[in-house]
mmCIF file of C-alpha atoms in Angstrom:
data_model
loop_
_atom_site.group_PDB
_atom_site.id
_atom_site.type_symbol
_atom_site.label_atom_id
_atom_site.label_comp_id
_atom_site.label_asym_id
_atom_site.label_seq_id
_atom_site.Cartn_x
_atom_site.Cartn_y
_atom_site.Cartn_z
ATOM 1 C CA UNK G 294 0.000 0.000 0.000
ATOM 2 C CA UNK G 295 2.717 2.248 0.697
ATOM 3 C CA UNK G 296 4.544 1.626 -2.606
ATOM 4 C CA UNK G 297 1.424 2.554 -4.445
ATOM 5 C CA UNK G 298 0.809 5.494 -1.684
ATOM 6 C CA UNK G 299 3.992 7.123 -3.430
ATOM 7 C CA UNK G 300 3.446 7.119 -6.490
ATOM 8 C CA UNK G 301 1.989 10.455 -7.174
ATOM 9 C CA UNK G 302 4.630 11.908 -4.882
ATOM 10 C CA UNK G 303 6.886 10.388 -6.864
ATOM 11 C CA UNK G 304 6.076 11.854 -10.176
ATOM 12 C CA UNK G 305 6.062 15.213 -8.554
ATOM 13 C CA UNK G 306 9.301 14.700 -7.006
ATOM 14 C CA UNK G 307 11.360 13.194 -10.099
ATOM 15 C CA UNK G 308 13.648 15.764 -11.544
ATOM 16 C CA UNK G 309 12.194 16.632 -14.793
ATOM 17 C CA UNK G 310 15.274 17.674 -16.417
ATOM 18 C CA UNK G 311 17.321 13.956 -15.347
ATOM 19 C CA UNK G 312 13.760 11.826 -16.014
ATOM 20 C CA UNK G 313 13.743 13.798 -19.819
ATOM 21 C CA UNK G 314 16.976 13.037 -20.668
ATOM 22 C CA UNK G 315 16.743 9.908 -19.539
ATOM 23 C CA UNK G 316 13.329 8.801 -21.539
ATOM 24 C CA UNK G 317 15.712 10.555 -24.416
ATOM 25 C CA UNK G 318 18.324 8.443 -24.547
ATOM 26 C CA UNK G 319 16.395 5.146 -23.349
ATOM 27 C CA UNK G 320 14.318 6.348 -26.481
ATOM 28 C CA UNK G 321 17.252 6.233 -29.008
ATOM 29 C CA UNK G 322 18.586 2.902 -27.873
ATOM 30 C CA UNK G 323 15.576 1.318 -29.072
ATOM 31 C CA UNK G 324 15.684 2.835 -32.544
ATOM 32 C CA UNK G 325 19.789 1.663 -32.422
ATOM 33 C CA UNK G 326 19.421 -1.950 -30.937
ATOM 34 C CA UNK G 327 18.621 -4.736 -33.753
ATOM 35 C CA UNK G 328 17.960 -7.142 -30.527
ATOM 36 C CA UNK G 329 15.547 -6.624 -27.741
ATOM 37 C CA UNK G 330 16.249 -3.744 -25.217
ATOM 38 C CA UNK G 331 17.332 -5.074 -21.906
ATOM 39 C CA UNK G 332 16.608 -3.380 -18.782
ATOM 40 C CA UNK G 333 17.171 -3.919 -15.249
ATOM 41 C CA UNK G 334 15.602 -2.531 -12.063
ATOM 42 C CA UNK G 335 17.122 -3.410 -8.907
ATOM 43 C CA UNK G 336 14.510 -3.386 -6.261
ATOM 44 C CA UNK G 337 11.875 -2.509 -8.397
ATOM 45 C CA UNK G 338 8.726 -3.128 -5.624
ATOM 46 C CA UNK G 339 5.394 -3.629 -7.176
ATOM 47 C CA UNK G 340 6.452 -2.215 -10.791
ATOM 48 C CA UNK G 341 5.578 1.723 -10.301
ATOM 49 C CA UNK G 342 9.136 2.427 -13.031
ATOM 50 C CA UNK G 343 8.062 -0.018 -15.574
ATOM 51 C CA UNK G 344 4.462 1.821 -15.980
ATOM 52 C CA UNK G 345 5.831 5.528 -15.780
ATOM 53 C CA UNK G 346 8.477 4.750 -18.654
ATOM 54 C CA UNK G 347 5.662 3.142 -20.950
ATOM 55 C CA UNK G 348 3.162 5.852 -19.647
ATOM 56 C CA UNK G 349 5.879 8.521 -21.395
ATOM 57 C CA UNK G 350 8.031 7.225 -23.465
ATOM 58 C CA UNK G 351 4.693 4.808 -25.401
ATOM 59 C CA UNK G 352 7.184 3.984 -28.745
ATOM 60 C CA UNK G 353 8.447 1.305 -26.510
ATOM 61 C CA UNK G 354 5.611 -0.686 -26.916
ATOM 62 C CA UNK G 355 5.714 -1.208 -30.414
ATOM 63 C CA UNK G 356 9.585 -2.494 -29.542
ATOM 64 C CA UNK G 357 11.037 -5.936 -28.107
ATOM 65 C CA UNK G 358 11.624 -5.025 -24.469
ATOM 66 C CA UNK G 359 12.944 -7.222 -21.891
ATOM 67 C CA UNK G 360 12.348 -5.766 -18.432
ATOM 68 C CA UNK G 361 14.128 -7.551 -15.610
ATOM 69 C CA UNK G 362 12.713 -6.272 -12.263
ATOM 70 C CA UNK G 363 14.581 -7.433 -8.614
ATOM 71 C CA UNK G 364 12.959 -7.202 -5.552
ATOM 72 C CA UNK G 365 13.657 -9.570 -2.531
ATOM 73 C CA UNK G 366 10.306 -9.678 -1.067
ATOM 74 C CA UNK G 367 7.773 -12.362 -3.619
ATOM 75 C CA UNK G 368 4.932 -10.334 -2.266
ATOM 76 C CA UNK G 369 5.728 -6.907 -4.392
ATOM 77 C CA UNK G 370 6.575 -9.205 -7.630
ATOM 78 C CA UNK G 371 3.232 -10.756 -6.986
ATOM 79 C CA UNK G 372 1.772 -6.829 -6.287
ATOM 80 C CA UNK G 373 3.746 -5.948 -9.222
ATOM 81 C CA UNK G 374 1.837 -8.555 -11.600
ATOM 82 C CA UNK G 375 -1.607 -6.820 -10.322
ATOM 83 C CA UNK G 376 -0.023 -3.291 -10.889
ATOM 84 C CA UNK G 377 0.840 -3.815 -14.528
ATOM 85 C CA UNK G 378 -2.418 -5.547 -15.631
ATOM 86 C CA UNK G 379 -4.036 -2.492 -13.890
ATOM 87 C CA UNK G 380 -1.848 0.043 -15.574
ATOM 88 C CA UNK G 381 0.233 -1.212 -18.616
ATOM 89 C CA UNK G 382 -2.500 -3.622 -20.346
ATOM 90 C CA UNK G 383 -4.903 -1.651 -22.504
ATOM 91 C CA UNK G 384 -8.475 -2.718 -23.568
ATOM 92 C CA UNK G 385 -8.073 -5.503 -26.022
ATOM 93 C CA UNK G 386 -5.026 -6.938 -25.048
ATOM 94 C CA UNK G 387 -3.883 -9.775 -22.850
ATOM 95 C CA UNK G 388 -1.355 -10.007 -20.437
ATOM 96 C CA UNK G 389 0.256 -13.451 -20.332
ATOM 97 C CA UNK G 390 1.639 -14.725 -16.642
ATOM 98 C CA UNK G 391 4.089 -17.426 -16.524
ATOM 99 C CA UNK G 392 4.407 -18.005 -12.759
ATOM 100 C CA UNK G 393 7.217 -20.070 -11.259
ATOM 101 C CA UNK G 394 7.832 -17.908 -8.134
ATOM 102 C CA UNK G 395 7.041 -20.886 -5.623
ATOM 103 C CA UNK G 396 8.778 -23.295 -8.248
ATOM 104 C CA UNK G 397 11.785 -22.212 -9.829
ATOM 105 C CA UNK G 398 12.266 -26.244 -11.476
ATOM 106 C CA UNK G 399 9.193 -26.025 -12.593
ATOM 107 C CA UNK G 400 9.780 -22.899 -14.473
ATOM 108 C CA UNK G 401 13.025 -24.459 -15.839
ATOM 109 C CA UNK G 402 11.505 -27.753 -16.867
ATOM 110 C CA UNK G 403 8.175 -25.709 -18.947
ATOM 111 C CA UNK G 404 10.832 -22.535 -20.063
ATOM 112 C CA UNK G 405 11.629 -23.927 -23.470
ATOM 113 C CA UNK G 406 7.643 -24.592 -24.335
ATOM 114 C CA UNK G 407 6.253 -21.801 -22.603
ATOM 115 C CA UNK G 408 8.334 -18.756 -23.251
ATOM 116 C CA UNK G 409 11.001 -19.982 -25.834
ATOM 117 C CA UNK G 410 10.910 -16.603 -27.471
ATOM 118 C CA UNK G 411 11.521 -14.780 -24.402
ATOM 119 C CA UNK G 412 14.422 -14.199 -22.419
ATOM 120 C CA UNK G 413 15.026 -14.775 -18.686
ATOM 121 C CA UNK G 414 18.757 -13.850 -17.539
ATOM 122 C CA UNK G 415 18.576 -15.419 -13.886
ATOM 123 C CA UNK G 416 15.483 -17.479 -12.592
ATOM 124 C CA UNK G 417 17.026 -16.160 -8.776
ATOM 125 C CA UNK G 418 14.670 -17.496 -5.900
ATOM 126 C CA UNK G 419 11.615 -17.806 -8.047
ATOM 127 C CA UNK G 420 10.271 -15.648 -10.749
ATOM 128 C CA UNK G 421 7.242 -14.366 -12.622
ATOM 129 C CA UNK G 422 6.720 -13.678 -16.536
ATOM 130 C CA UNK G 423 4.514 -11.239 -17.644
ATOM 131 C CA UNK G 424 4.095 -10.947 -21.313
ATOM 132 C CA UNK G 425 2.663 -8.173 -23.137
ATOM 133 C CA UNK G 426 3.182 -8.392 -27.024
ATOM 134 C CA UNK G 427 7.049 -7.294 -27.651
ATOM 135 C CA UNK G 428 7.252 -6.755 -23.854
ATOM 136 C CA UNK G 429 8.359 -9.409 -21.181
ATOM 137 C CA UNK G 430 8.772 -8.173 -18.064
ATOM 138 C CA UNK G 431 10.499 -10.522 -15.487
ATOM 139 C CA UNK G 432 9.478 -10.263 -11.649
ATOM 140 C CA UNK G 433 13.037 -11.948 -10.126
ATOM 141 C CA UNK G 434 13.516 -12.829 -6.318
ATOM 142 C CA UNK G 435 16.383 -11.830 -5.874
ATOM 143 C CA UNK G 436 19.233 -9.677 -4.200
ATOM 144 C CA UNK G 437 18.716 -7.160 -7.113
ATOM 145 C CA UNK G 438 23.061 -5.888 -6.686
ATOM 146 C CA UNK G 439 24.153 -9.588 -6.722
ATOM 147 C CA UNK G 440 21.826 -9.857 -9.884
ATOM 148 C CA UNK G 441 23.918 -7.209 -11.531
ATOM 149 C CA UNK G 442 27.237 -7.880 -10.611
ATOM 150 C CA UNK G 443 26.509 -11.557 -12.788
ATOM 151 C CA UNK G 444 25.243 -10.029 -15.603
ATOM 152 C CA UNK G 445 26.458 -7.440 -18.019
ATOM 153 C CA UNK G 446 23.837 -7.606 -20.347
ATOM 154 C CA UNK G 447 21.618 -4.380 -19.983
ATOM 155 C CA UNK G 448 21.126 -1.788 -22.213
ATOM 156 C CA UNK G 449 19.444 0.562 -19.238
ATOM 157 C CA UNK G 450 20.231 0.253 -15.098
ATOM 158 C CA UNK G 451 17.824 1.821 -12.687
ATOM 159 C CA UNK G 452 17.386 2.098 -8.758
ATOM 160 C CA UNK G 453 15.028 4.364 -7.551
ATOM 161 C CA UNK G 454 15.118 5.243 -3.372
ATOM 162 C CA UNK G 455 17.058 2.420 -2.616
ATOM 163 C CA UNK G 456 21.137 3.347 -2.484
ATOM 164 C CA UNK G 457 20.683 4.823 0.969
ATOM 165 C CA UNK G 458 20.018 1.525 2.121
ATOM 166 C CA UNK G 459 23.844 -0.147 1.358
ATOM 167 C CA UNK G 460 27.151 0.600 0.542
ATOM 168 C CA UNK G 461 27.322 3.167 -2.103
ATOM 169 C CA UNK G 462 31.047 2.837 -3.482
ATOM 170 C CA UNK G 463 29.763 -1.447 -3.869
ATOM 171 C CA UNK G 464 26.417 -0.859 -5.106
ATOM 172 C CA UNK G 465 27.644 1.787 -7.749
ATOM 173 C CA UNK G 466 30.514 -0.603 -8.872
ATOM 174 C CA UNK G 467 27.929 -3.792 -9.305
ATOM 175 C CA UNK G 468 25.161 -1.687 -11.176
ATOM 176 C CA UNK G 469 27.836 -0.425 -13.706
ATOM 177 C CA UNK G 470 28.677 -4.354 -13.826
ATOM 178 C CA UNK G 471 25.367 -4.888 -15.624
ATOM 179 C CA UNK G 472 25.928 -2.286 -17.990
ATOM 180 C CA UNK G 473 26.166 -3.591 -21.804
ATOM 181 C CA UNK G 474 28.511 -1.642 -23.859
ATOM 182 C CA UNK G 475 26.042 1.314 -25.040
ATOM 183 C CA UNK G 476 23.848 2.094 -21.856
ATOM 184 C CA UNK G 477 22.327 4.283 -19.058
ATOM 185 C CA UNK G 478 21.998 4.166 -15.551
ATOM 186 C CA UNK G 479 19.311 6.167 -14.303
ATOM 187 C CA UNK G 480 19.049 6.299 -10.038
ATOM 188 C CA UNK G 481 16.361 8.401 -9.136
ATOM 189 C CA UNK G 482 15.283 9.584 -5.398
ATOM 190 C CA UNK G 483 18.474 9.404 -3.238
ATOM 191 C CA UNK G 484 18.278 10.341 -0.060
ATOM 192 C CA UNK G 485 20.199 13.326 0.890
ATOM 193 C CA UNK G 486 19.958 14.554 4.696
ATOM 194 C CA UNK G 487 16.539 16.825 5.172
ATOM 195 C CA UNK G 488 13.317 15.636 7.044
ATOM 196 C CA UNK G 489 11.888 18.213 7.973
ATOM 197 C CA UNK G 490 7.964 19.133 9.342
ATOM 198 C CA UNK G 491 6.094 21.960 9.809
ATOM 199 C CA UNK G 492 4.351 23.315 12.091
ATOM 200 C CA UNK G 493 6.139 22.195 15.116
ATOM 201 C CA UNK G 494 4.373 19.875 17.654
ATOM 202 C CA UNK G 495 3.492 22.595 20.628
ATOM 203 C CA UNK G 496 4.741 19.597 23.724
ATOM 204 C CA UNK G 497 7.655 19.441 21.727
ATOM 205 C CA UNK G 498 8.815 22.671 20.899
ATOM 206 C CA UNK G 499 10.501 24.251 24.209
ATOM 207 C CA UNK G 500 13.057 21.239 24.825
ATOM 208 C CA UNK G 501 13.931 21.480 20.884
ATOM 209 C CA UNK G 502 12.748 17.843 20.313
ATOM 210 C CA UNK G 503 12.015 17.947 17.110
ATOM 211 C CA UNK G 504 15.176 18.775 16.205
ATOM 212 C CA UNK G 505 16.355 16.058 18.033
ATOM 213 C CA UNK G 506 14.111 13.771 16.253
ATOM 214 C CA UNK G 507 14.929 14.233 13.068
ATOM 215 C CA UNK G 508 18.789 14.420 13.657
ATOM 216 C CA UNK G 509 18.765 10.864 15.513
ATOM 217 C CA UNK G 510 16.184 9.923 12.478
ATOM 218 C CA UNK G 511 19.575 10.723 10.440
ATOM 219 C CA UNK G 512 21.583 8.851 12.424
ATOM 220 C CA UNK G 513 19.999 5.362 12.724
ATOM 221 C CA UNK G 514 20.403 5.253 8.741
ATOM 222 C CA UNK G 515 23.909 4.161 9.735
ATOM 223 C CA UNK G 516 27.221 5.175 7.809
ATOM 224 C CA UNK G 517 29.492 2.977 5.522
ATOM 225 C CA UNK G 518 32.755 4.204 3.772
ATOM 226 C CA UNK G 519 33.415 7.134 6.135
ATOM 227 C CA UNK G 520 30.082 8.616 5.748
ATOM 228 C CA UNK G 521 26.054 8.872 6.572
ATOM 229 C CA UNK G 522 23.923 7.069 4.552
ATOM 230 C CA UNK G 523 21.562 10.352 5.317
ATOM 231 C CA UNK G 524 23.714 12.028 3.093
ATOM 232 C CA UNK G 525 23.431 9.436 -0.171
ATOM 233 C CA UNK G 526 22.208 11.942 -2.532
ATOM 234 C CA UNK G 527 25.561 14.090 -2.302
ATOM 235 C CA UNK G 528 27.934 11.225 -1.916
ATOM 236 C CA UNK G 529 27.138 9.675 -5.305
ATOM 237 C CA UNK G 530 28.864 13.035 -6.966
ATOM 238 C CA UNK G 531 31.933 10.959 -5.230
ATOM 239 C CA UNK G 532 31.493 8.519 -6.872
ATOM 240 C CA UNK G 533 30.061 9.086 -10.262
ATOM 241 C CA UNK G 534 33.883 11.665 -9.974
ATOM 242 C CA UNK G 535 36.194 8.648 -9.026
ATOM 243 C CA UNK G 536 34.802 6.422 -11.887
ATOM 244 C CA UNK G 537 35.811 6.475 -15.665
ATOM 245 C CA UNK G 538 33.936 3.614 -17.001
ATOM 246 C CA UNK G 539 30.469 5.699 -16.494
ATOM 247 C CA UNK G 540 30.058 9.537 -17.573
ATOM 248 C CA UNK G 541 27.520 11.561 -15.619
ATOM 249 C CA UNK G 542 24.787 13.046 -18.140
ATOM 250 C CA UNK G 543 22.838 15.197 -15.419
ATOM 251 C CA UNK G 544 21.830 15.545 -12.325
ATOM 252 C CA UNK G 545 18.925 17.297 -9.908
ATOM 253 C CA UNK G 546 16.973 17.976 -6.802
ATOM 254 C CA UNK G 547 13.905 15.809 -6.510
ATOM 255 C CA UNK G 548 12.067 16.581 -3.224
ATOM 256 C CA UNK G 549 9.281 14.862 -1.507
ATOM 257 C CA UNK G 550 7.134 18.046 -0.615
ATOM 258 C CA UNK G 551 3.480 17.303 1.023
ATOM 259 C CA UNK G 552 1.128 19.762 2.128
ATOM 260 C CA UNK G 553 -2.812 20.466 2.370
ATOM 261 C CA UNK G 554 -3.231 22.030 -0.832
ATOM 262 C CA UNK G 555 -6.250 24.405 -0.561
ATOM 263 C CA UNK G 556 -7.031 22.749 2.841
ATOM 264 C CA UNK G 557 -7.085 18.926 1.339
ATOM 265 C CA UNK G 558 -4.555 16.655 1.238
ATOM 266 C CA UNK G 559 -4.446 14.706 -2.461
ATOM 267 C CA UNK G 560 -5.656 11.350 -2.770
ATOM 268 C CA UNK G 561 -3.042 8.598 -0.522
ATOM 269 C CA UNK G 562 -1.109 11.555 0.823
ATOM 270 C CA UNK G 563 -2.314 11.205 4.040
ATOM 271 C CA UNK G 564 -1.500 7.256 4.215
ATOM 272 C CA UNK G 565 1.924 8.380 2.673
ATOM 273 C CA UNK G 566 2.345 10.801 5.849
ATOM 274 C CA UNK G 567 0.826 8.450 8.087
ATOM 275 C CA UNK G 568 3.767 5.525 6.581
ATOM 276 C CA UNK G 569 6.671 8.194 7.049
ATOM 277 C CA UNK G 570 5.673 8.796 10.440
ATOM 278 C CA UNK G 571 5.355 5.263 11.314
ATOM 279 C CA UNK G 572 8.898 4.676 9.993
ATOM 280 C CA UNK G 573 9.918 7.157 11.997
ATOM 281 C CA UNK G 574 8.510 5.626 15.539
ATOM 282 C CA UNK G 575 9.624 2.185 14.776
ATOM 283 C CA UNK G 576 12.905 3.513 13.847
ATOM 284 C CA UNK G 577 13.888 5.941 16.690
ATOM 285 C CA UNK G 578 11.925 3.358 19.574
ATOM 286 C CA UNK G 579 14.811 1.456 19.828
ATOM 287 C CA UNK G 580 17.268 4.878 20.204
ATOM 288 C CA UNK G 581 18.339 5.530 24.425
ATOM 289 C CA UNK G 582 18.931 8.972 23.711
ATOM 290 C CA UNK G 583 15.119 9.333 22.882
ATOM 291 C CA UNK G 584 12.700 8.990 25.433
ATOM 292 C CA UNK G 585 9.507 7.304 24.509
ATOM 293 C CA UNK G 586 7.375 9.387 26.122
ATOM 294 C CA UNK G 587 8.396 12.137 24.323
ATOM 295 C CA UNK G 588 8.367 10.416 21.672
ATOM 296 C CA UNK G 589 4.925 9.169 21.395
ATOM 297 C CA UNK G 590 3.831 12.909 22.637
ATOM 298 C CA UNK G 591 5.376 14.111 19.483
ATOM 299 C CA UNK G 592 4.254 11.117 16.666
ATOM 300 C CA UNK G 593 0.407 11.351 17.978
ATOM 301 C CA UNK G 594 1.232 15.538 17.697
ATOM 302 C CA UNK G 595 2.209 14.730 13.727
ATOM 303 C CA UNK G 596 -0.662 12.316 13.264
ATOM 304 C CA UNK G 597 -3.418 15.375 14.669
ATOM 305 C CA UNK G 598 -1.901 17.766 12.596
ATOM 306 C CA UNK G 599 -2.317 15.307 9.287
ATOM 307 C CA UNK G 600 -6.255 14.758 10.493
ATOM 308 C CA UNK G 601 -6.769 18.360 10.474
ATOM 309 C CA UNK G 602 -5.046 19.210 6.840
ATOM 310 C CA UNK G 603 -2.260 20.587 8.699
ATOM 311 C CA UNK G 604 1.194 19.129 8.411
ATOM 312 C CA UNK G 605 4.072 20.005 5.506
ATOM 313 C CA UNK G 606 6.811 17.855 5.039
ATOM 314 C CA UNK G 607 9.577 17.798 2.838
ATOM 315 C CA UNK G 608 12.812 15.170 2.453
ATOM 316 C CA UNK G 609 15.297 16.247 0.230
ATOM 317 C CA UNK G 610 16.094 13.523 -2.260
ATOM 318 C CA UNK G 611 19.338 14.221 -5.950
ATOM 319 C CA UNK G 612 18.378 11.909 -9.232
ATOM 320 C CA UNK G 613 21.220 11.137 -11.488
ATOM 321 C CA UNK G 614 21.969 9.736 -14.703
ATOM 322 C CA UNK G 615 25.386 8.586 -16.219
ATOM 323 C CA UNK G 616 25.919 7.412 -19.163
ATOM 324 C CA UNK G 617 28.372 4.045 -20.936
ATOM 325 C CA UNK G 618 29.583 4.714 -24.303
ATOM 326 C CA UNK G 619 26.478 6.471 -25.842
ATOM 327 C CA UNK G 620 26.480 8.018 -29.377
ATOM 328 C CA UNK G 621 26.020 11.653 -29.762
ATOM 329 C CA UNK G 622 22.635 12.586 -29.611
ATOM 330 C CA UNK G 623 21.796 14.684 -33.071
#
């Protein structure tokens, strides 16, 4: 629920600039591949990526796409197969499901007859086939960086809000391990040290503890390589600077910003609030600098102000894109 909560705030929150570009380029590889265009999402959820780029870029469709999407947890692939017949599969037409996720021999044994046409680069833990015309999109269970570090095949590389969750310099090097020789790696929604609320909770506001909150919030992300994982969005200039097998093509701000817009929130903004906040509690209960008193004073204070069309909240988030070998674009 939370994964489709986002959406929305997601495609206000993209970089416009990065996502164009992006949709360019992915566009022109198409026209330039004679085989299918390969793609690969690590920790893809329940599919939201895979419907945006064929919502705007729709000449894909007429193309042979192979879309491999890796997620760990079988119960977004099996979301994801609901989200795409619910958002990719127009009136008329028939999404095909080949699904092996509980039975990865079973997938192997019927592959040939089934889907002999199609490709599947790793079966991982169980997998699911959707089949849409010229488009196969493959729902792995998988570790989605192992995944790429075994298989440079893919034209395109995405990972949307996910890097702030491992080590950068490692996850960087294994997505660019994917990469065919022509290709684009597009990582959207990185993390990048602001949560911030407004108005402040009135228990809360003499002893500063919402500042507090949100700077032990920080924290608990952890730190790898000599730095914050809070800070992802800024650390990946770093690294896109110390590489030379990837160019970076652009790069951009792409906030979350919520707020009661003419009094209202918009339609799953206030679960989306609700979810951030929840996050939040579970994260910090465990924290002995926090006391849970206060802390429970302050979450219920969030949740009132969200009832009454009240709260504004903004994380700061950087999208990239780099770039393998591309032609000039004319």
């Amino acid at each position: 629920a939370y994964l489709r909560a986002k959406v929305a705030i997601d495609d206000e929150a993209l970089n416009k600039r990065v996502y164009g570009s992006f949709i360019s380029h992915l566009e022109a590889l198409s026209v330039l591949k004679s085989g299918p265009l390969r793609i690969l999402e690590v920790a893809g959820g329940i599919g939201t990526m895979i419907v945006r780029i064929f919502r705007d870029c729709p000449s894909l469709l007429g193309k042979k796409v192979c879309y491999d999407l890796v997620d760990v947890k079988k119960s977004n692939l099996r979301s994801a197969t609901e989200y795409l017949r619910e958002n990719i599969v127009k009136e008329g037409e028939n999404l095909t499901i080949f699904d092996y996720l509980d039975s990865v021999d079973g997938g192997k044994e019927q592959f040939g007859s089934s889907i002999d046409s199609h490709y599947v680069s790793s079966r991982g833990d169980g997998y699911i086939s959707c089949v849409l015309g010229d488009l196969q999109v493959n729902l792995i269970c998988s570790d989605g960086l192992e995944h790429a570090s075994q298989n440079r095949i893919y034209d395109a590389v995405i990972s949307a809000a996910f890097l702030d969750l491992v080590d950068i310099d490692s996850a960087v090097t294994d997505l660019i391990s994917a990469m065919c020789e022509s290709s684009l790696m597009y990582l959207p929604i990185n993390f990048d040290g602001v949560t911030h609320f407004e108005p402040d909770v009135a228990k809360c506001t003499e002893e500063g503890f919402t500042n507090v909150v949100e700077e032990r919030f920080h924290q608990a992300m952890g730190s790898t390589s000599g730095y914050s994982r809070s800070q992802t969005g800024r650390k990946l200039m770093r690294s896109f600077a110390q590489t030379e097998e990837v160019s970076l093509d652009s790069f951009g701000s792409s906030s979350w910003t919520v707020f009661p817009y003419k009094g209202a929130y918009k339609e799953d903004e206030k679960f989306f609030l609700h979810s951030i906040l929840t996050f939040m509690e579970e994260t910090l209960r465990s924290d002995d600098t926090i006391d849970n008193k206060q802390l429970s004073e302050y979450i219920e204070g969030r949740r009132t102000q969200i009832r009454n069309a009240q709260l504004f909240y903004l994380a700061h988030n950087v999208d990239y894109l780099a770039v393998k070998s591309l032609p000039s674009k004319s």
